[in-house]
XYZ file of C-alpha atoms in Angstrom:
249
model
C 0.000 0.000 0.000
C 1.413 3.386 -0.980
C 0.598 6.938 -0.117
C -2.138 7.712 2.354
C -2.726 4.184 3.590
C 0.933 3.715 4.461
C 0.939 7.158 6.052
C -2.022 6.135 8.233
C 0.013 3.147 9.401
C 2.931 5.426 10.280
C 0.620 7.668 12.289
C -0.548 4.649 14.234
C 3.002 3.508 14.929
C 4.001 6.973 16.051
C 1.196 6.955 18.608
C -0.587 10.002 17.228
C -4.056 8.456 17.139
C -5.223 9.479 20.606
C -4.077 13.043 20.073
C -5.871 13.181 16.746
C -9.126 11.572 17.895
C -11.019 14.715 18.886
C -9.840 16.488 15.735
C -10.884 13.474 13.683
C -14.375 13.488 15.222
C -14.681 17.172 14.363
C -13.761 16.530 10.723
C -16.120 13.557 10.465
C -18.929 15.669 11.946
C -18.256 18.435 9.423
C -18.582 15.949 6.537
C -21.858 14.669 8.015
C -23.253 18.200 8.364
C -22.312 19.122 4.795
C -23.710 15.864 3.365
C -26.975 16.264 5.288
C -27.346 19.912 4.271
C -26.746 19.137 0.587
C -29.292 16.316 0.511
C -31.824 14.541 2.695
C -31.091 14.380 6.459
C -32.140 10.715 6.384
C -29.049 8.558 5.664
C -31.211 5.946 3.952
C -32.230 8.535 1.334
C -28.848 10.235 1.014
C -25.921 8.043 -0.187
C -23.235 10.601 0.687
C -24.631 11.034 4.201
C -24.944 7.268 4.624
C -21.259 6.826 3.780
C -20.263 9.721 6.059
C -22.175 8.217 8.991
C -20.705 4.782 8.287
C -17.164 6.168 8.233
C -17.802 8.044 11.474
C -19.089 4.910 13.190
C -16.109 2.875 11.968
C -13.865 5.438 13.702
C -15.826 5.022 16.970
C -17.371 8.480 16.672
C -20.027 8.782 19.433
C -23.668 8.536 18.325
C -24.526 11.883 19.928
C -21.814 13.582 17.841
C -23.293 12.061 14.669
C -26.875 12.991 15.613
C -25.836 16.530 16.557
C -24.042 16.976 13.212
C -27.152 15.938 11.277
C -29.389 18.159 13.406
C -26.999 21.077 12.920
C -27.422 20.818 9.144
C -31.131 21.549 9.457
C -30.716 24.666 11.608
C -30.819 28.133 10.170
C -27.420 28.915 11.667
C -25.583 26.054 9.943
C -22.299 27.230 8.411
C -21.844 27.195 4.653
C -18.707 25.247 3.776
C -16.991 25.275 0.392
C -15.266 22.065 -0.678
C -11.861 22.843 -2.185
C -9.028 20.676 -3.478
C -5.450 21.941 -3.352
C -2.607 20.270 -5.226
C 1.128 20.631 -4.894
C 4.516 19.023 -4.404
C 6.163 18.156 -1.105
C 9.859 17.565 -0.383
C 11.500 15.279 -2.936
C 8.859 16.002 -5.556
C 6.146 13.951 -3.829
C 2.680 14.799 -5.200
C 0.199 15.911 -2.530
C -3.580 16.409 -2.697
C -5.279 18.356 0.094
C -9.058 18.179 0.469
C -10.592 20.974 2.535
C -13.957 22.229 3.738
C -13.914 25.880 4.696
C -16.111 28.864 5.467
C -13.252 31.192 4.490
C -11.466 30.390 1.234
C -8.828 33.102 1.630
C -7.817 31.906 5.092
C -7.517 28.284 4.029
C -5.639 29.020 0.806
C -3.160 31.238 2.675
C -2.571 28.622 5.391
C -2.145 25.722 2.952
C 0.222 27.709 0.729
C 2.285 28.806 3.731
C 2.462 25.237 5.075
C 3.802 23.920 1.752
C 6.389 26.709 1.541
C 7.634 26.349 5.127
C 8.071 22.588 4.730
C 10.061 22.413 1.511
C 7.148 22.100 -0.902
C 5.172 24.311 -3.239
C 1.470 24.659 -3.964
C 0.522 24.178 -7.614
C -2.513 24.878 -9.779
C -5.608 22.686 -9.687
C -4.847 19.672 -11.892
C -1.081 19.928 -11.449
C -0.794 16.540 -9.700
C -4.292 15.002 -9.912
C -3.277 13.007 -13.007
C -1.028 10.923 -10.744
C -4.070 9.704 -8.795
C -7.360 7.960 -9.547
C -10.539 8.944 -7.716
C -11.872 5.677 -6.296
C -13.957 4.124 -3.570
C -12.048 2.236 -0.867
C -13.585 -0.365 1.436
C -11.414 -1.941 4.142
C -12.041 -5.189 6.031
C -9.823 -6.830 8.657
C -7.840 -9.852 7.466
C -9.766 -11.976 9.975
C -13.088 -11.555 8.136
C -12.207 -14.246 5.547
C -9.362 -15.568 3.407
C -8.194 -13.622 0.355
C -10.005 -15.836 -2.176
C -13.335 -15.499 -0.365
C -12.999 -11.728 -0.186
C -11.979 -11.576 -3.853
C -15.073 -13.517 -4.931
C -17.353 -11.376 -2.766
C -15.772 -8.215 -4.194
C -16.183 -9.377 -7.805
C -19.832 -10.234 -7.212
C -20.375 -6.828 -5.574
C -18.972 -5.013 -8.612
C -15.562 -4.001 -7.239
C -12.542 -3.429 -9.500
C -9.607 -4.630 -7.396
C -8.658 -6.207 -4.058
C -5.334 -6.000 -2.199
C -4.946 -8.361 0.756
C -2.136 -8.509 3.313
C -1.667 -9.853 6.842
C -3.655 -6.949 8.328
C -6.443 -6.013 5.933
C -8.376 -6.644 2.753
C -8.624 -3.378 0.791
C -11.318 -3.352 -1.887
C -11.370 -0.705 -4.621
C -14.276 0.322 -6.837
C -15.313 3.192 -9.106
C -16.012 6.333 -7.088
C -19.609 6.459 -8.311
C -20.206 2.830 -7.238
C -18.989 3.113 -3.629
C -22.373 3.124 -1.891
C -23.675 0.282 -4.067
C -20.577 -1.940 -3.737
C -20.316 -1.293 0.000
C -23.941 -2.293 0.496
C -23.534 -5.411 -1.630
C -20.526 -6.586 0.411
C -22.241 -6.421 3.797
C -24.343 -9.618 3.491
C -21.182 -11.621 2.747
C -18.552 -9.845 4.878
C -20.446 -7.730 7.399
C -19.579 -4.157 8.404
C -16.350 -2.764 6.981
C -13.636 -1.028 8.985
C -13.708 1.918 6.597
C -15.695 3.021 3.552
C -14.699 6.243 1.813
C -13.698 8.022 -1.380
C -9.944 8.331 -1.847
C -7.305 9.546 -4.255
C -5.369 6.381 -5.115
C -1.869 6.959 -6.522
C -1.383 5.489 -10.011
C 2.331 6.283 -9.871
C 4.555 6.593 -6.804
C 7.894 8.082 -5.803
C 10.309 6.285 -3.478
C 11.494 8.172 -0.387
C 14.433 7.510 1.923
C 14.412 7.984 5.706
C 15.395 11.654 5.548
C 12.874 12.362 2.812
C 10.110 10.583 4.732
C 10.826 12.623 7.869
C 10.556 15.899 5.913
C 7.442 14.745 4.067
C 5.708 13.601 7.251
C 6.269 17.012 8.829
C 4.419 18.612 5.899
C 1.597 16.063 5.899
C 1.133 16.219 9.669
C 1.001 20.020 9.657
C -1.580 20.005 6.861
C -3.686 17.381 8.653
C -3.623 19.431 11.855
C -5.405 22.336 10.135
C -9.091 22.416 11.099
C -10.127 23.281 7.518
C -8.354 20.240 6.028
C -10.382 17.052 5.780
C -7.887 14.678 4.181
C -4.355 14.674 2.759
C -3.015 12.141 0.255
C 0.540 11.735 -1.075
C 1.979 9.395 -3.699
C 5.082 8.249 -1.816
C 6.453 4.737 -1.480
C 8.726 3.697 1.401
C 10.570 0.421 1.924
C 10.035 -1.616 5.085
C 13.533 -0.603 6.241
C 12.742 3.103 5.826
C 9.386 2.632 7.583
C 11.088 0.863 10.482
C 13.748 3.575 10.788
C 11.095 6.292 10.814
C 8.968 4.494 13.411
C 11.971 4.266 15.729
C 12.935 7.925 15.333
């Protein structure tokens, strides 16, 4: 697994998850509010909201936080968020996509640009790196749910495009427009997934060494820490030796 998935594993190894939990809940709630405001507040009638609620639950987001986010969308004082994608290059020429939701475009653009500059990167124009990624749906199950062949068959029958299995997880990929349908079709065979979301999947990657990974992670972490940023994806590849060295640093 390259890019964001491997980065998520690094975060876990570095023990950042507890620190990030409250911030994560806030970002999940924002996605729920936006999805509910754009469509029906009933998840069963709103595919985007249904996926947002499912992703929140898979991250152990409390039910009252989810309910409050949906209720907030129906109030007259609900904020209006713009969804913006920023693209640029990090240290070592690594392509980075930043997805944001903001009520102040100028503030977010200034912060993102400054973060790239201060961390050895540069913000590019929209479309400058998107060609190195494919917009796809990603559904993750624990390895314990079934063997690789069983998951592969279930995924094919559900309409998925690809499956990558390792000792930890089964990661199922599908067309972005098919995510809700494929996810629903998998549940009778495999149950609830760990994660179901839209991602930018790298179609080409760049190898980084230990020094490069340290610099890149500083950029990605700083971007992720911004309240306006929902998700950050990078197309880096790191060997097991580099990963191990970084985890011990």
